[in-house]
GROMACS .gro file of C-alpha atoms in nm:
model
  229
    1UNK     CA    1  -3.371   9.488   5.243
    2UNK     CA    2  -3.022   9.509   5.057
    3UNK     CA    3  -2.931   9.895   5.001
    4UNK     CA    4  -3.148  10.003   5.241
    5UNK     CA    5  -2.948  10.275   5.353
    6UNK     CA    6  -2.875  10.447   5.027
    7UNK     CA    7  -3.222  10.429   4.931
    8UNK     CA    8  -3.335  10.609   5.240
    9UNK     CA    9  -3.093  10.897   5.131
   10UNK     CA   10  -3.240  10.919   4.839
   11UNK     CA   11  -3.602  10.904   4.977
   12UNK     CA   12  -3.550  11.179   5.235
   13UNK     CA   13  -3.356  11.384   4.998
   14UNK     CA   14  -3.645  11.407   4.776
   15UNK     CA   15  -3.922  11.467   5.052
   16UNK     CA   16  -3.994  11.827   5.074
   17UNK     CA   17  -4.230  11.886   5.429
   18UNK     CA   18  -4.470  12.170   5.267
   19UNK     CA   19  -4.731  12.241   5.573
   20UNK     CA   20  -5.066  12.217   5.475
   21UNK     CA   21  -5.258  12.534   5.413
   22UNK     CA   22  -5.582  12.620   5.203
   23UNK     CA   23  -5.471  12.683   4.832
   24UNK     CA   24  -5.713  12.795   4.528
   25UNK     CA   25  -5.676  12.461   4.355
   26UNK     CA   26  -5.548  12.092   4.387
   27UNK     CA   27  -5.321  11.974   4.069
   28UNK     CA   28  -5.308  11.571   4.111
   29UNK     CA   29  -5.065  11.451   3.915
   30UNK     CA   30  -5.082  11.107   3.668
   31UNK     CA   31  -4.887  10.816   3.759
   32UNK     CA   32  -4.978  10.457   3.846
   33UNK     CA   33  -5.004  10.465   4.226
   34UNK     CA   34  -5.368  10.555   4.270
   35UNK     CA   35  -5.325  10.692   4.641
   36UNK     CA   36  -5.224  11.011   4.449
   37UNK     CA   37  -5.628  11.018   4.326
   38UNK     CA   38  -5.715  10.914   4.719
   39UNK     CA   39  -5.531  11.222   4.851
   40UNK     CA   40  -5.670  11.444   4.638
   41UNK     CA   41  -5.953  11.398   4.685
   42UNK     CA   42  -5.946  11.380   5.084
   43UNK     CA   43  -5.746  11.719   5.039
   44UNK     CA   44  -6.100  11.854   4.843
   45UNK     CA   45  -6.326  11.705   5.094
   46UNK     CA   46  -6.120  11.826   5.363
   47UNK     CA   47  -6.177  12.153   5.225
   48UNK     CA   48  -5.800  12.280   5.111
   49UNK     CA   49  -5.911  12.372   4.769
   50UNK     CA   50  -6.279  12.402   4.592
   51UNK     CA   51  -6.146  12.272   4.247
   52UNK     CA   52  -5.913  11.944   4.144
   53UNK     CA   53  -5.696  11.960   3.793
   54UNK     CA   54  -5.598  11.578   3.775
   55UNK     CA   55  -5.314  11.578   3.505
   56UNK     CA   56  -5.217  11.299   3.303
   57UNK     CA   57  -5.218  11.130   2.975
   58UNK     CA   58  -5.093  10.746   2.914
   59UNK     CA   59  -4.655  10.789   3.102
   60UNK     CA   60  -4.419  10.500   3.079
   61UNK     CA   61  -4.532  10.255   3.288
   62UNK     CA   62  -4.966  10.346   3.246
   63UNK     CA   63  -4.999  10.287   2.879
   64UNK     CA   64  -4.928   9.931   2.928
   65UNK     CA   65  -5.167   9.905   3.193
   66UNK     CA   66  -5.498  10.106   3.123
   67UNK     CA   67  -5.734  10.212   2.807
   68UNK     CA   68  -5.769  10.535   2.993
   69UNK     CA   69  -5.576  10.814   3.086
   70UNK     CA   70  -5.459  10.868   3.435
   71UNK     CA   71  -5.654  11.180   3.482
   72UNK     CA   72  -5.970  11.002   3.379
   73UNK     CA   73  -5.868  10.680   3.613
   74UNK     CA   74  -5.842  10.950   3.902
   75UNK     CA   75  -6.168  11.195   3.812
   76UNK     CA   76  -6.379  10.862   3.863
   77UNK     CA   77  -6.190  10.799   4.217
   78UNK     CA   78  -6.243  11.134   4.312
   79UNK     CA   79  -6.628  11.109   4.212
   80UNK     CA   80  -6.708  10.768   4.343
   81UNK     CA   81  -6.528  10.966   4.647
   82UNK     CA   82  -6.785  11.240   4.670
   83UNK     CA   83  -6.624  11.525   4.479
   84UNK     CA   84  -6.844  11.686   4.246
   85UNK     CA   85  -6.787  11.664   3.893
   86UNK     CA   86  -6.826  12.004   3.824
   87UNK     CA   87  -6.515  12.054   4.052
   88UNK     CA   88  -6.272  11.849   3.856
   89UNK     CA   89  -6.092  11.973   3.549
   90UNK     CA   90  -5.859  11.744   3.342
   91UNK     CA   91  -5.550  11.763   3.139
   92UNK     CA   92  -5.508  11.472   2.959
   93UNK     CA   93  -5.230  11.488   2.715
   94UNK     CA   94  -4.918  11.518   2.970
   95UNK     CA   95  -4.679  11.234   2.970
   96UNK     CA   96  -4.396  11.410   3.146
   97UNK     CA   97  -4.404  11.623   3.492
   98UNK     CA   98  -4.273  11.919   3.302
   99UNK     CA   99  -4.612  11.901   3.042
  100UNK     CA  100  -4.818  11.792   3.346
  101UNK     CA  101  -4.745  12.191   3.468
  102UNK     CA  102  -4.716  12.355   3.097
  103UNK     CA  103  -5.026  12.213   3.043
  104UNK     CA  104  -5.227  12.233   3.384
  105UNK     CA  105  -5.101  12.624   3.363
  106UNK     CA  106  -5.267  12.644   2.969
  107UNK     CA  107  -5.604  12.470   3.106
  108UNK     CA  108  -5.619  12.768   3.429
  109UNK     CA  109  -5.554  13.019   3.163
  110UNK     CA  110  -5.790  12.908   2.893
  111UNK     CA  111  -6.098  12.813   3.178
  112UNK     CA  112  -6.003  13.184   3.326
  113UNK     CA  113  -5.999  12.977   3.665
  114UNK     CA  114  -5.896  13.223   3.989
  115UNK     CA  115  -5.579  13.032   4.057
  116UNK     CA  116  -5.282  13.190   4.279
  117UNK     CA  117  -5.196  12.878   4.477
  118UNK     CA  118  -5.170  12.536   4.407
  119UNK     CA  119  -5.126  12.222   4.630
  120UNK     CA  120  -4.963  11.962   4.422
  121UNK     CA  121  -5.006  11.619   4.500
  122UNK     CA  122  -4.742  11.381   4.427
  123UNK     CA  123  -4.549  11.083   4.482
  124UNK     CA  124  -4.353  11.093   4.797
  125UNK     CA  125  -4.033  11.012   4.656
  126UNK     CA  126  -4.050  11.217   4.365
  127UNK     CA  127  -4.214  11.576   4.606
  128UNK     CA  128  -3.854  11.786   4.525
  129UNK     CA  129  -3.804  11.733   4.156
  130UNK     CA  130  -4.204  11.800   4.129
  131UNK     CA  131  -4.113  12.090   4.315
  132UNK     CA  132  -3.814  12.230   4.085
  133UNK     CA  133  -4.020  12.171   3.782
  134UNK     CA  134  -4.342  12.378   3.874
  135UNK     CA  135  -4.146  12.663   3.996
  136UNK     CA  136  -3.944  12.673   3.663
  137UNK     CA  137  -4.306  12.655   3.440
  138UNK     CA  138  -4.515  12.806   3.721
  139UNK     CA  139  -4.310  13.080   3.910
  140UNK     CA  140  -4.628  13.287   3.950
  141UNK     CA  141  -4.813  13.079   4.160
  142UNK     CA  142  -4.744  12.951   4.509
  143UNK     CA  143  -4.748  12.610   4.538
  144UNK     CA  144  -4.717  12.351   4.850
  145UNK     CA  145  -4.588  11.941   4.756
  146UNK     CA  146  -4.801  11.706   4.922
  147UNK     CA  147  -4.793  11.340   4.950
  148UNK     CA  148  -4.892  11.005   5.147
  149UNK     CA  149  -4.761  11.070   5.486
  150UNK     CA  150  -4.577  10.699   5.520
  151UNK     CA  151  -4.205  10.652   5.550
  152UNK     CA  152  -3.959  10.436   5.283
  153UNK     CA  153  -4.004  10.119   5.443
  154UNK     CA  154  -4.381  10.099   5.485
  155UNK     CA  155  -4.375  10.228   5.124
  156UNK     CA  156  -4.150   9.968   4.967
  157UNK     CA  157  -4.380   9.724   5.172
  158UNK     CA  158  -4.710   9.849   5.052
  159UNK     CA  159  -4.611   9.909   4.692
  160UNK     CA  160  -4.278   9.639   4.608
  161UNK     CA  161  -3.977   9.801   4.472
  162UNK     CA  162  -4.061   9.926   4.120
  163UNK     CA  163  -4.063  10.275   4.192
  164UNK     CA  164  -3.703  10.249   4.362
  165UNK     CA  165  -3.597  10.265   3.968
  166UNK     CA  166  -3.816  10.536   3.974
  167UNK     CA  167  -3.648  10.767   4.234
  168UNK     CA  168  -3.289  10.690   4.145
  169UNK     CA  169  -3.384  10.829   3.799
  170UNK     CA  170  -3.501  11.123   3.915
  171UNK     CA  171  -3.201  11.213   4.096
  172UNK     CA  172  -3.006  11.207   3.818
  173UNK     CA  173  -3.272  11.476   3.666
  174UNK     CA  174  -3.225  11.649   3.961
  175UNK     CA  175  -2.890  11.760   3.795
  176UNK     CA  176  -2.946  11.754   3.425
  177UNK     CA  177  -3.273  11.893   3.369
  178UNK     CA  178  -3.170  12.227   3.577
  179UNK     CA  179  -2.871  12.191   3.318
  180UNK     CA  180  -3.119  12.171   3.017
  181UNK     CA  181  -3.299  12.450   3.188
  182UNK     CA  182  -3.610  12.211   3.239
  183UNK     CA  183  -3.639  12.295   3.615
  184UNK     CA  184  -3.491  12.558   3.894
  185UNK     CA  185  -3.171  12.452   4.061
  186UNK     CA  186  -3.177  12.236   4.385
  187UNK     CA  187  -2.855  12.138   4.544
  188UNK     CA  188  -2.743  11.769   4.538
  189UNK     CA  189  -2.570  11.681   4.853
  190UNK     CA  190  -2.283  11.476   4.743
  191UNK     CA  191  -2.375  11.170   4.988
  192UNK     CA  192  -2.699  11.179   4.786
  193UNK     CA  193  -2.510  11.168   4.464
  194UNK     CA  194  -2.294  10.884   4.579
  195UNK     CA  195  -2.599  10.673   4.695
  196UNK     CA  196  -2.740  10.752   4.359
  197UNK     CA  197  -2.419  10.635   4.162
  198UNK     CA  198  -2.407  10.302   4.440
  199UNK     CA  199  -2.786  10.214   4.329
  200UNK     CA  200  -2.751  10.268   3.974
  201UNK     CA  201  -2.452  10.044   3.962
  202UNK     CA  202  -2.610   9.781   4.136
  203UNK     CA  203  -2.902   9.757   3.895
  204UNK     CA  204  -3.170   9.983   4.005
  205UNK     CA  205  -3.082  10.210   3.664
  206UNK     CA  206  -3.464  10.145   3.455
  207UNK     CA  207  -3.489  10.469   3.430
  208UNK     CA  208  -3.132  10.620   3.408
  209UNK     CA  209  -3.032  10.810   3.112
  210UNK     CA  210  -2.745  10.560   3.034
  211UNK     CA  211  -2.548  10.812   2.847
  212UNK     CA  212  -2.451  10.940   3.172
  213UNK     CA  213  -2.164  10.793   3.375
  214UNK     CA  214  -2.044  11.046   3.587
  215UNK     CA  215  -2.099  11.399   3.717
  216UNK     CA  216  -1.855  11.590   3.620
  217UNK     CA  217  -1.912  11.420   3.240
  218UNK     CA  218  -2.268  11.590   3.207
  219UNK     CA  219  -2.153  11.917   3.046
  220UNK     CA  220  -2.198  11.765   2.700
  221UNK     CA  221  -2.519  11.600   2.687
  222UNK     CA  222  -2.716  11.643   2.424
  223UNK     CA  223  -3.110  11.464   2.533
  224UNK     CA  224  -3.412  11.528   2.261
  225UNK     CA  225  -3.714  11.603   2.430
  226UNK     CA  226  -3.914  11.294   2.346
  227UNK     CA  227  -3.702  11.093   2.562
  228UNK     CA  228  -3.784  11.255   2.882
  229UNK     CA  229  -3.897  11.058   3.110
   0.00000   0.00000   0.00000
């Protein structure tokens, strides 16, 4: 496909190769593509973890398409799956990554659940900026990034090119939500920041902050909360 290349950037940029190891708990984390509930659960059954928080209200793109919210949606997976109920905790009010942690961290504290270590499952082209943001709300706990094990052109064939919108826009937060203090630092090559700027030109900018032109203009940004994405 057209911008291939730059697209790839951005998708290996954001992968973050965490080897698997046991953990105290499995955070799933809300979003449309249901293979997040899949993985989960196979990471439960599999025996990595003895509990699953699935996180997520109604985000941008899952309010127009369910009347439930995405941790619901993916506690009935992981039960028609074989997990046990009793093993699955939800947080259903998140509608942002940074509230899907601030909130999973409030339901481990409130239930009193023995949780040091978390494997967070994700997207696989959003595993770094899920990353920065739990060790900015989390910093106590260790945490691992998994995701589908597939690479960016069996994913753009399995799933269209929606989500391409998707990464570019988080590689913009890459840079301004460590500015706003929303997540820990992670560097941005700056052949990564010029395939961003090449794919946001050329139309893939859904979910760009559009009041943002160029990196060096970022400084004076002023973004209110409810419009993170």
């Amino acid at each position: 496909m057209e911008d291939l290349e730059n697209i790839k950037i951005l998708w290996d940029y954001m992968r973050m190769h965490h080897k698997l190891e046991k953990a105290d708990c499995i955070i799933g984390l809300g979003t449309k593509d249901i293979n997040v509930a899949n993985i989960a659960s196979e990471l439960y059954l599999d025996g990595f973890a003895n509990k699953i928080i699935f996180s997520g209200g109604l985000g941008k793109i899952t309010y127009k398409l369910w009347n439930e919210t995405e941790a619901e949606k993916f506690a009935k997976i992981a039960i028609e799956k074989g997990v046990p109920k009793k093993d699955i905790y939800l947080e259903k009010n998140s509608t942002n990554t940074g509230d899907n942690f601030r909130f999973s961290k409030k339901l481990i504290e409130d239930k009193k659940l023995n949780v040091k270590s978390c494997i967070v499952v994700s997207k696989p082209y959003n595993e770094k900026r899920v990353y920065a943001a739990f060790k900015k709300i989390m910093p106590e706990y260790k945490v691992i990034i998994h995701s589908e094990n597939i690479n960016c052109e069996e994913y753009y064939k399995k799933n269209g090119k929606e989500w391409i919108d998707i990464l570019v826009g988080d590689v913009q937060r890459m840079e301004l939500f460590c500015k706003r203090g929303w997540q820990i630092k992670m560097e941005i090559p700056q052949n990564v920041w010029n395939a961003y700027k090449s794919l946001a030109q050329k139309g893939y900018d859904k979910f760009v902050l559009k009041d943002i032109q160029d990196k060096g203009e970022k400084e004076n940004i002023e973004i209110k909360l409810n419009k993170v994405l």
